[in-house]
Amino acid sequence: MSAIDADRGALGEAGRAFDAEFQQVQRSAFLLARRLGRSTDEALDAVQDAAERAWRYRATRHGPFRPWFLAIVYRTATRPRLRNLPLPAASRPAPATNLVSEHDPDLLAALGHLPGRQRAALWLRYCEDLSTADVARVLRTTETAAKQLLLRARGALREELEKHA
């Protein structure tokens, strides 16, 4: 039995519940970090860092897991990071090529031209289907400010789409 298996056994029900909730939100968290302009590796690192932080502070959670965890991912992905030394080419993992988006490529291109906060707000509201209150919770703002941010973001997205049309 490895140390990790022993840890999981000791964690019991709380660990299994956390793992189940994390598995449901993991892909959304990765896509959020990618939409914030992170590379694939940086997005994976952000989700992993957020998972460690969420586990550490799980007792302080109030409300549903999904918006709480996405808020941690948002903060982790937008925080400036120290650059590590690059790994030798032989030890780098292969890039993820099986990521397929079911979203319109023109829409994704237009989203890419928006400021990060507007892009994150739109992504959370319409792609992740979070409520405006949950978007506000993730972005650490008031619900009124989140509504205003979404309004400005929709206007900016409309302008970007008209440029591409």
Short mmCIF file of C-alpha atoms in Angstrom, two decimals:
data_model
loop_
_atom_site.label_atom_id
_atom_site.label_comp_id
_atom_site.label_asym_id
_atom_site.label_seq_id
_atom_site.Cartn_x
_atom_site.Cartn_y
_atom_site.Cartn_z
CA MET A 1 0.00 0.00 0.00
CA SER A 2 1.47 3.34 -1.04
CA ALA A 3 1.49 6.48 1.07
CA ILE A 4 -1.17 8.01 -1.19
CA ASP A 5 -3.47 5.00 -0.72
CA ALA A 6 -2.94 5.20 3.03
CA ASP A 7 -3.80 8.91 2.92
CA ARG A 8 -7.00 8.20 0.97
CA GLY A 9 -7.99 5.52 3.44
CA ALA A 10 -7.40 7.86 6.35
CA LEU A 11 -9.39 10.65 4.69
CA GLY A 12 -12.45 8.47 4.34
CA GLU A 13 -15.75 9.96 3.32
CA ALA A 14 -14.51 13.57 3.16
CA GLY A 15 -11.78 12.61 0.69
CA ARG A 16 -14.14 10.62 -1.51
CA ALA A 17 -16.71 13.45 -1.52
CA PHE A 18 -14.04 16.02 -2.42
CA ASP A 19 -12.70 13.77 -5.18
CA ALA A 20 -16.17 13.23 -6.64
CA GLU A 21 -16.90 16.96 -6.72
CA PHE A 22 -13.46 17.73 -8.13
CA GLN A 23 -13.90 15.19 -10.94
CA GLN A 24 -17.13 16.95 -12.01
CA VAL A 25 -15.52 20.39 -12.23
CA GLN A 26 -11.98 19.50 -13.36
CA ARG A 27 -12.55 19.97 -17.12
CA SER A 28 -14.39 23.26 -16.58
CA ALA A 29 -11.53 24.49 -14.40
CA PHE A 30 -8.97 23.60 -17.07
CA LEU A 31 -10.99 25.34 -19.79
CA LEU A 32 -11.37 28.43 -17.60
CA ALA A 33 -7.59 28.63 -17.12
CA ARG A 34 -7.11 28.19 -20.89
CA ARG A 35 -9.65 30.97 -21.59
CA LEU A 36 -7.63 33.22 -19.29
CA GLY A 37 -4.72 32.91 -21.71
CA ARG A 38 -2.71 30.18 -20.03
CA SER A 39 -0.92 27.54 -22.09
CA THR A 40 -1.98 23.92 -21.71
CA ASP A 41 0.79 23.21 -19.20
CA GLU A 42 0.12 26.39 -17.24
CA ALA A 43 -3.61 25.61 -17.16
CA LEU A 44 -2.94 22.11 -15.86
CA ASP A 45 -0.62 23.57 -13.21
CA ALA A 46 -3.24 26.15 -12.21
CA VAL A 47 -5.89 23.45 -11.76
CA GLN A 48 -3.50 21.31 -9.75
CA ASP A 49 -2.49 24.26 -7.54
CA ALA A 50 -6.16 25.16 -7.09
CA ALA A 51 -7.00 21.57 -6.12
CA GLU A 52 -4.28 21.57 -3.47
CA ARG A 53 -5.47 24.91 -2.14
CA ALA A 54 -9.11 23.79 -2.18
CA TRP A 55 -8.25 20.65 -0.25
CA ARG A 56 -6.29 22.67 2.31
CA TYR A 57 -9.16 25.13 2.84
CA ARG A 58 -12.12 22.79 2.31
CA ALA A 59 -13.46 23.46 5.81
CA THR A 60 -13.94 27.16 4.98
CA ARG A 61 -16.16 26.52 1.96
CA HIS A 62 -19.63 28.05 2.00
CA GLY A 63 -22.05 27.19 -0.77
CA PRO A 64 -21.74 24.91 -3.78
CA PHE A 65 -18.39 23.36 -4.71
CA ARG A 66 -18.35 24.40 -8.39
CA PRO A 67 -18.30 28.23 -8.07
CA TRP A 68 -16.06 28.00 -4.99
CA PHE A 69 -13.49 25.89 -6.83
CA LEU A 70 -13.68 27.93 -10.05
CA ALA A 71 -12.98 31.05 -7.98
CA ILE A 72 -9.80 29.42 -6.70
CA VAL A 73 -8.82 28.47 -10.27
CA TYR A 74 -9.50 32.02 -11.44
CA ARG A 75 -7.28 33.50 -8.75
CA THR A 76 -4.58 30.91 -9.36
CA ALA A 77 -4.61 31.37 -13.14
CA THR A 78 -4.51 35.18 -12.97
CA ARG A 79 -1.78 35.36 -10.35
CA PRO A 80 1.68 36.16 -11.77
CA ARG A 81 3.91 33.11 -11.54
CA LEU A 82 7.63 32.74 -11.32
CA ARG A 83 8.95 31.04 -14.40
CA ASN A 84 10.74 27.78 -13.74
CA LEU A 85 13.66 26.61 -15.77
CA PRO A 86 12.49 24.77 -18.85
CA LEU A 87 12.72 20.99 -18.84
CA PRO A 88 14.90 19.28 -21.39
CA ALA A 89 12.94 18.49 -24.55
CA ALA A 90 13.10 14.73 -23.90
CA SER A 91 11.30 15.06 -20.55
CA ARG A 92 8.48 17.35 -21.73
CA PRO A 93 5.07 15.72 -21.92
CA ALA A 94 3.42 15.45 -25.31
CA PRO A 95 0.96 18.28 -26.01
CA ALA A 96 -2.70 17.48 -25.60
CA THR A 97 -3.99 17.18 -29.14
CA ASN A 98 -7.31 15.56 -28.34
CA LEU A 99 -8.91 18.75 -27.03
CA VAL A 100 -11.92 19.36 -29.22
CA SER A 101 -14.14 22.36 -28.70
CA GLU A 102 -17.80 22.21 -29.52
CA HIS A 103 -17.88 26.02 -29.66
CA ASP A 104 -17.81 28.13 -32.83
CA PRO A 105 -14.18 28.95 -33.81
CA ASP A 106 -15.17 32.53 -34.78
CA LEU A 107 -16.71 33.00 -31.36
CA LEU A 108 -13.59 31.66 -29.65
CA ALA A 109 -11.40 33.96 -31.76
CA ALA A 110 -13.56 36.96 -30.83
CA LEU A 111 -13.43 35.93 -27.16
CA GLY A 112 -9.65 35.86 -27.42
CA HIS A 113 -9.60 39.59 -28.21
CA LEU A 114 -11.52 40.55 -25.06
CA PRO A 115 -9.82 41.53 -21.80
CA GLY A 116 -9.28 38.56 -19.49
CA ARG A 117 -11.87 39.53 -16.91
CA GLN A 118 -14.60 40.01 -19.53
CA ARG A 119 -13.61 36.77 -21.24
CA ALA A 120 -13.75 34.90 -17.92
CA ALA A 121 -17.14 36.37 -17.05
CA LEU A 122 -18.66 35.37 -20.38
CA TRP A 123 -17.11 31.93 -20.26
CA LEU A 124 -18.39 31.27 -16.75
CA ARG A 125 -21.89 32.58 -17.47
CA TYR A 126 -22.60 31.07 -20.86
CA CYS A 127 -20.20 28.16 -21.36
CA GLU A 128 -20.14 26.89 -17.78
CA ASP A 129 -23.76 27.93 -17.20
CA LEU A 130 -23.12 29.54 -13.81
CA SER A 131 -25.62 32.00 -12.42
CA THR A 132 -24.72 35.68 -12.26
CA ALA A 133 -24.37 35.34 -8.49
CA ASP A 134 -21.91 32.49 -8.95
CA VAL A 135 -19.97 34.46 -11.57
CA ALA A 136 -19.73 37.30 -9.04
CA ARG A 137 -18.50 34.84 -6.41
CA VAL A 138 -15.83 33.44 -8.74
CA LEU A 139 -14.62 36.89 -9.80
CA ARG A 140 -14.80 38.20 -6.22
CA THR A 141 -17.14 41.05 -6.95
CA THR A 142 -20.71 42.05 -6.22
CA GLU A 143 -23.58 40.68 -8.24
CA THR A 144 -24.33 44.16 -9.59
CA ALA A 145 -20.73 44.57 -10.73
CA ALA A 146 -20.84 41.13 -12.36
CA LYS A 147 -24.01 42.08 -14.25
CA GLN A 148 -22.32 45.28 -15.45
CA LEU A 149 -19.19 43.33 -16.44
CA LEU A 150 -21.30 40.86 -18.42
CA LEU A 151 -23.14 43.73 -20.13
CA ARG A 152 -19.87 45.38 -21.18
CA ALA A 153 -18.41 42.01 -22.22
CA ARG A 154 -21.42 41.17 -24.40
CA GLY A 155 -21.11 44.58 -26.08
CA ALA A 156 -17.39 44.12 -26.68
CA LEU A 157 -17.98 40.59 -28.00
CA ARG A 158 -20.67 41.88 -30.35
CA GLU A 159 -18.21 44.48 -31.72
CA GLU A 160 -15.52 41.81 -32.18
CA LEU A 161 -17.91 39.51 -34.00
CA GLU A 162 -18.97 42.36 -36.30
CA LYS A 163 -15.30 43.00 -37.14
CA HIS A 164 -14.84 39.35 -38.11
CA ALA A 165 -18.06 39.21 -40.15
#
